[in-house]
mmCIF file of N, CA and C in Angstrom:
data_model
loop_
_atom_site.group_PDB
_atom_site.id
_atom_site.type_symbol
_atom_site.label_atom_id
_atom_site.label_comp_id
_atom_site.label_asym_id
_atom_site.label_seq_id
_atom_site.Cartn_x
_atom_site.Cartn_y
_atom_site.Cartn_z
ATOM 1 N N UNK A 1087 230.972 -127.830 62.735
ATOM 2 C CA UNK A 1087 232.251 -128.486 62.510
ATOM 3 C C UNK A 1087 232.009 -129.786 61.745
ATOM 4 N N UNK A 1088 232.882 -129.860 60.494
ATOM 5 C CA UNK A 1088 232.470 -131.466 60.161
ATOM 6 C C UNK A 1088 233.574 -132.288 60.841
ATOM 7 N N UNK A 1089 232.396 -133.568 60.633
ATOM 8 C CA UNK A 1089 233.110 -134.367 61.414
ATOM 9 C C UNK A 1089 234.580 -135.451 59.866
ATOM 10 N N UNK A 1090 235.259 -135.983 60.674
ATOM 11 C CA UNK A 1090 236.304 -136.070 59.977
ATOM 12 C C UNK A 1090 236.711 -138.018 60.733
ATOM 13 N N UNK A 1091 236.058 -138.636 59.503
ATOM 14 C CA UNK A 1091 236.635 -140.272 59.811
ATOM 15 C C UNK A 1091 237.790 -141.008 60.127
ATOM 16 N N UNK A 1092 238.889 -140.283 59.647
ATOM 17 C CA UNK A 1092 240.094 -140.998 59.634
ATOM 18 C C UNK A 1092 241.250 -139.586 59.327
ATOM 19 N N UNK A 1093 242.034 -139.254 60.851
ATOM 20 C CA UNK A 1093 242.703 -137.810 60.394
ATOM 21 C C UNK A 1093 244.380 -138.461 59.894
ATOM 22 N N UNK A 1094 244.037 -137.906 58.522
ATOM 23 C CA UNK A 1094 245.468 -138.548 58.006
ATOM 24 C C UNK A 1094 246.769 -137.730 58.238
ATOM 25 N N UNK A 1095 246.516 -136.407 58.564
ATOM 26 C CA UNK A 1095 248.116 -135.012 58.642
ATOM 27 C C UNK A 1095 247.724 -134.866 59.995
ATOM 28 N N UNK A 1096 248.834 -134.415 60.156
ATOM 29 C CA UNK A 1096 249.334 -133.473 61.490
ATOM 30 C C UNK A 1096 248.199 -132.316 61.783
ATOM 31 N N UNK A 1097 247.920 -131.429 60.426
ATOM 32 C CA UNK A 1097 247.581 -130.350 61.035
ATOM 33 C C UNK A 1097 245.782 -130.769 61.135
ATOM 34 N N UNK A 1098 245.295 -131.673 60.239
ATOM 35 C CA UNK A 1098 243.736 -132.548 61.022
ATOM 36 C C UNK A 1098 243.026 -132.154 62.336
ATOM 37 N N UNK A 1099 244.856 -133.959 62.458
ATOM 38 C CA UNK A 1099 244.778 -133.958 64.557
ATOM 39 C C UNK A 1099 244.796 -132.298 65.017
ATOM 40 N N UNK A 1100 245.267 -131.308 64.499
ATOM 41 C CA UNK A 1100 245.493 -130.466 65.787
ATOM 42 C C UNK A 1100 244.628 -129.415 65.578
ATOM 43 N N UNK A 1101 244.077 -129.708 64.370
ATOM 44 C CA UNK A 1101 243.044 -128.377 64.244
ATOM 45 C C UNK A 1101 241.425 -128.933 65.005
ATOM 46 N N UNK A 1102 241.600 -130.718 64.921
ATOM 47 C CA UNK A 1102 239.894 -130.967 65.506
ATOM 48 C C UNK A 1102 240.719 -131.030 66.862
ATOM 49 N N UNK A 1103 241.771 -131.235 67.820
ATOM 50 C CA UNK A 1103 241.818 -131.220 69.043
ATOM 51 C C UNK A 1103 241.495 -130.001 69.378
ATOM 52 N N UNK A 1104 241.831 -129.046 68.784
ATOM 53 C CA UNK A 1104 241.687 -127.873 69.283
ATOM 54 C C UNK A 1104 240.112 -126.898 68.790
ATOM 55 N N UNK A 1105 239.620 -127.482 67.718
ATOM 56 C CA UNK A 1105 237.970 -127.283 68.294
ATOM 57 C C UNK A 1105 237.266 -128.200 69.254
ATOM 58 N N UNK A 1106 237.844 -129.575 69.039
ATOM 59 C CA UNK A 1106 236.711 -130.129 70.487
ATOM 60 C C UNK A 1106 237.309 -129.297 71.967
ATOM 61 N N UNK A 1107 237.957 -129.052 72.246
ATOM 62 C CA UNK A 1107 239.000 -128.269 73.090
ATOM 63 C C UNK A 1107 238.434 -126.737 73.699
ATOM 64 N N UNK A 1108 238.316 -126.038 72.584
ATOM 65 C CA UNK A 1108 238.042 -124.286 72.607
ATOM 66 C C UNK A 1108 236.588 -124.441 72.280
ATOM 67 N N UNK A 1109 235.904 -125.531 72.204
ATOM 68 C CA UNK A 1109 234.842 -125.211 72.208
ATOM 69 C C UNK A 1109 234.042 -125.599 73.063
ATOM 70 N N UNK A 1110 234.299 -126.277 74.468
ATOM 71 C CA UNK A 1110 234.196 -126.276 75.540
ATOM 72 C C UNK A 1110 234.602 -125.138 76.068
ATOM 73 N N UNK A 1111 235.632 -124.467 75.989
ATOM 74 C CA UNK A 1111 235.885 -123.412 76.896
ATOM 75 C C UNK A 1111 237.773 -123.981 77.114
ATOM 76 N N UNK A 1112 238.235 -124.676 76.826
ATOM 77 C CA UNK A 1112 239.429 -125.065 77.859
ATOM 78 C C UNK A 1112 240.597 -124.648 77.012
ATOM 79 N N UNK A 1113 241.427 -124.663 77.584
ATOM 80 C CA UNK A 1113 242.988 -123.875 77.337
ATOM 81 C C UNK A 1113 243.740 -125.469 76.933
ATOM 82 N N UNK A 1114 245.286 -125.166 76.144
ATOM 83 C CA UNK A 1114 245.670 -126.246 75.912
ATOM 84 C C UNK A 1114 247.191 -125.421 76.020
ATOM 85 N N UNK A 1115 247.436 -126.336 77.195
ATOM 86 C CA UNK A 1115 249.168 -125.629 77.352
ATOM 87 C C UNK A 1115 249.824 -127.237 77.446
ATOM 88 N N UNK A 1116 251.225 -127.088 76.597
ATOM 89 C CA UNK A 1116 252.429 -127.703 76.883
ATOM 90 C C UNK A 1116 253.723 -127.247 76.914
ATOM 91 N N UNK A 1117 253.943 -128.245 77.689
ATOM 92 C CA UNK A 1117 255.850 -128.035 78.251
ATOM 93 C C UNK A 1117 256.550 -129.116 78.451
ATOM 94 N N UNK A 1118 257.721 -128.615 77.434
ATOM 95 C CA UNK A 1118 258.747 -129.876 77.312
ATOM 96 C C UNK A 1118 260.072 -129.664 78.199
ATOM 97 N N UNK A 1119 261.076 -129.818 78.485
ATOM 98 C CA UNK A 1119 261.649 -129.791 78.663
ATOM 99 C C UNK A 1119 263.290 -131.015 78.655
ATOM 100 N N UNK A 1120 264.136 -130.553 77.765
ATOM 101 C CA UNK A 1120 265.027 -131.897 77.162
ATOM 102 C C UNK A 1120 264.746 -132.468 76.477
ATOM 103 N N UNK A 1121 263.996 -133.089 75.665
ATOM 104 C CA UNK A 1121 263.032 -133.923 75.268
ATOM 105 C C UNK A 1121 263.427 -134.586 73.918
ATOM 106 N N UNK A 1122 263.473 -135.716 73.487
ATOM 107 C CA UNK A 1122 263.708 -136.456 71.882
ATOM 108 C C UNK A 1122 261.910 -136.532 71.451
ATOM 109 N N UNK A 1123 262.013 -136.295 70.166
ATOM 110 C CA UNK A 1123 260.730 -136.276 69.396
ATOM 111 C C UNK A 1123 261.320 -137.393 67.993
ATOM 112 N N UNK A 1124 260.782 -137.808 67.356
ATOM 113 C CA UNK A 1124 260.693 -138.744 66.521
ATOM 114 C C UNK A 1124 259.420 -138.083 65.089
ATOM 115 N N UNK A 1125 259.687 -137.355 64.255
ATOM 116 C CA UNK A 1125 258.536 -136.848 63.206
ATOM 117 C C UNK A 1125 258.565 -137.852 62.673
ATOM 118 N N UNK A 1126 257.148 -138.251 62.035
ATOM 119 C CA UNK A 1126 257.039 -139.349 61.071
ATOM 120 C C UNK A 1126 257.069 -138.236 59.833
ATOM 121 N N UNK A 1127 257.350 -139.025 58.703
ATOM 122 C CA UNK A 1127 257.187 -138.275 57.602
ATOM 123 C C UNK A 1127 255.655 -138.469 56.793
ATOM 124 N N UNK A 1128 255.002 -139.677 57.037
ATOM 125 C CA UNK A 1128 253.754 -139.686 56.693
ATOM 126 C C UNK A 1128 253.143 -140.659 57.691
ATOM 127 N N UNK A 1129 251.816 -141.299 57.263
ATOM 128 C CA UNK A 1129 250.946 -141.693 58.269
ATOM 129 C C UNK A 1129 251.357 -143.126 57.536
ATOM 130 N N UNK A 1130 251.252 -143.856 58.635
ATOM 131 C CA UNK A 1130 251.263 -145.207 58.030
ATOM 132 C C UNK A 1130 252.882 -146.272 58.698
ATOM 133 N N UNK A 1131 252.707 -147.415 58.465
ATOM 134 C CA UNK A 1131 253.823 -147.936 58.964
ATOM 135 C C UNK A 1131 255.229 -148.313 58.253
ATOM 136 N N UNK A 1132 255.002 -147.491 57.083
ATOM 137 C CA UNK A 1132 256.374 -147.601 56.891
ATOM 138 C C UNK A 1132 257.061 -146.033 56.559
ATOM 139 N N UNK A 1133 256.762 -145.386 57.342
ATOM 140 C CA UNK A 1133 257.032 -143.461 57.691
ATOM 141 C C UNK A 1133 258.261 -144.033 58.295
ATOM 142 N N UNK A 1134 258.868 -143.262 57.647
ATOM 143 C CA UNK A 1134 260.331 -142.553 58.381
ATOM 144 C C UNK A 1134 260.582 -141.608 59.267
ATOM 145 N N UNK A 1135 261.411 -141.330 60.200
ATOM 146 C CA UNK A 1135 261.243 -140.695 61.242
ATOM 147 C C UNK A 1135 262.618 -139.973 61.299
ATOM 148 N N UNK A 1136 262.415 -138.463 61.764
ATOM 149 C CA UNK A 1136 263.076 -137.523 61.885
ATOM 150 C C UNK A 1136 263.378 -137.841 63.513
ATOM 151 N N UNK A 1137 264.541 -137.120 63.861
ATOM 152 C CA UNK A 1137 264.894 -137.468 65.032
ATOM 153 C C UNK A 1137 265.408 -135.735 65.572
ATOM 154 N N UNK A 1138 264.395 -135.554 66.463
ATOM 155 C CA UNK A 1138 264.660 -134.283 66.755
ATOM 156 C C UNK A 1138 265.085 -134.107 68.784
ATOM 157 N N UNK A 1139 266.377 -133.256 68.828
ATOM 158 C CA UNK A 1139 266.603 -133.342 70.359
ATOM 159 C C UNK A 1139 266.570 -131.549 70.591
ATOM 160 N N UNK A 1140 265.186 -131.898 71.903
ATOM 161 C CA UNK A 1140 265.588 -130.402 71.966
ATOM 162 C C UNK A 1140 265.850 -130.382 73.577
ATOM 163 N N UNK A 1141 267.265 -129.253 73.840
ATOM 164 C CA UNK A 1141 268.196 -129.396 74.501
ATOM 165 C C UNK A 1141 267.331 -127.637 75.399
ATOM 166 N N UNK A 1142 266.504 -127.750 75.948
ATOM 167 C CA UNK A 1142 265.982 -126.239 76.162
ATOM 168 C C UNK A 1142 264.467 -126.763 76.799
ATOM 169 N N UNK A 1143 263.293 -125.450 76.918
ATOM 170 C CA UNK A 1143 262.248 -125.978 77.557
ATOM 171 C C UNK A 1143 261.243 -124.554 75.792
ATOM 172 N N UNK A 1144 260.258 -125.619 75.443
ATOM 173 C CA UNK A 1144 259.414 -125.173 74.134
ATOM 174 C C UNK A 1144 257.561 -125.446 74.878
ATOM 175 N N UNK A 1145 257.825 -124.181 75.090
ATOM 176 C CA UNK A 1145 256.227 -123.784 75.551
ATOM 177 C C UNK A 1145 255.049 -123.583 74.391
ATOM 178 N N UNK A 1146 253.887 -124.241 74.540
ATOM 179 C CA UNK A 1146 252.687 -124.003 73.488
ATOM 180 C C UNK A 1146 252.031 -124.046 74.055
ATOM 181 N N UNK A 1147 250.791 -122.531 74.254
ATOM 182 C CA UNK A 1147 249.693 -122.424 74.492
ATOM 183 C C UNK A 1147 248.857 -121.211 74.086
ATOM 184 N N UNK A 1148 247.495 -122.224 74.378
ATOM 185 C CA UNK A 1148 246.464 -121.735 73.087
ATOM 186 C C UNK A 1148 245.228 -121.483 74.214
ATOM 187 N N UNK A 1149 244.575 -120.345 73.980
ATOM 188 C CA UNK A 1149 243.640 -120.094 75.107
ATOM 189 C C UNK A 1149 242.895 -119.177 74.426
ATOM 190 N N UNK A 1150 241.242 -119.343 74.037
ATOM 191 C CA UNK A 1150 240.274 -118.883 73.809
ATOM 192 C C UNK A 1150 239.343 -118.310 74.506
ATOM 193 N N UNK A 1151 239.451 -116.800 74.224
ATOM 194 C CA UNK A 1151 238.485 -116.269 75.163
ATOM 195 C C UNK A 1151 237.308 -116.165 74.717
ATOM 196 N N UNK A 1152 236.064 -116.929 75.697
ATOM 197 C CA UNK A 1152 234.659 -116.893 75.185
ATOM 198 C C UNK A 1152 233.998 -115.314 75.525
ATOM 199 N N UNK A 1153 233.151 -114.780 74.556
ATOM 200 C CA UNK A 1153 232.504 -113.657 74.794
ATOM 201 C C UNK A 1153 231.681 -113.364 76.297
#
């Protein structure tokens, strides 16, 4: 895996969380439920932010089975 200094996108963060993650062995579940989210549109401090309400429950999980 290379290693990666400074993760500037979204999909970076979630692709090295999820090798340091699955490559231990461990599962990565979430659950929202009601919830306001805020998207930035880029990295940095003057990103604009999407304003998202979700009115429901949004399940994500990711589970690697080792041989």
């Amino acid at each position: 895996m290379a290693e990666v200094d400074d993760t500037k996108t979204w999909p970076e963060l979630a692709i090295g969380l999820y090798d340091k993650l699955t490559g231990r062995g461990a599962q990565i579940t979430y659950e929202f439920d009601d919830f306001d989210l805020y998207v930035p549109s880029k990295v940095g401090d003057d990103a604009r932010h999407a304003h998202w309400n979700m009115d429901g429950t949004l399940k994500i999980r990711t589970k690697d089975n080792e041989s």
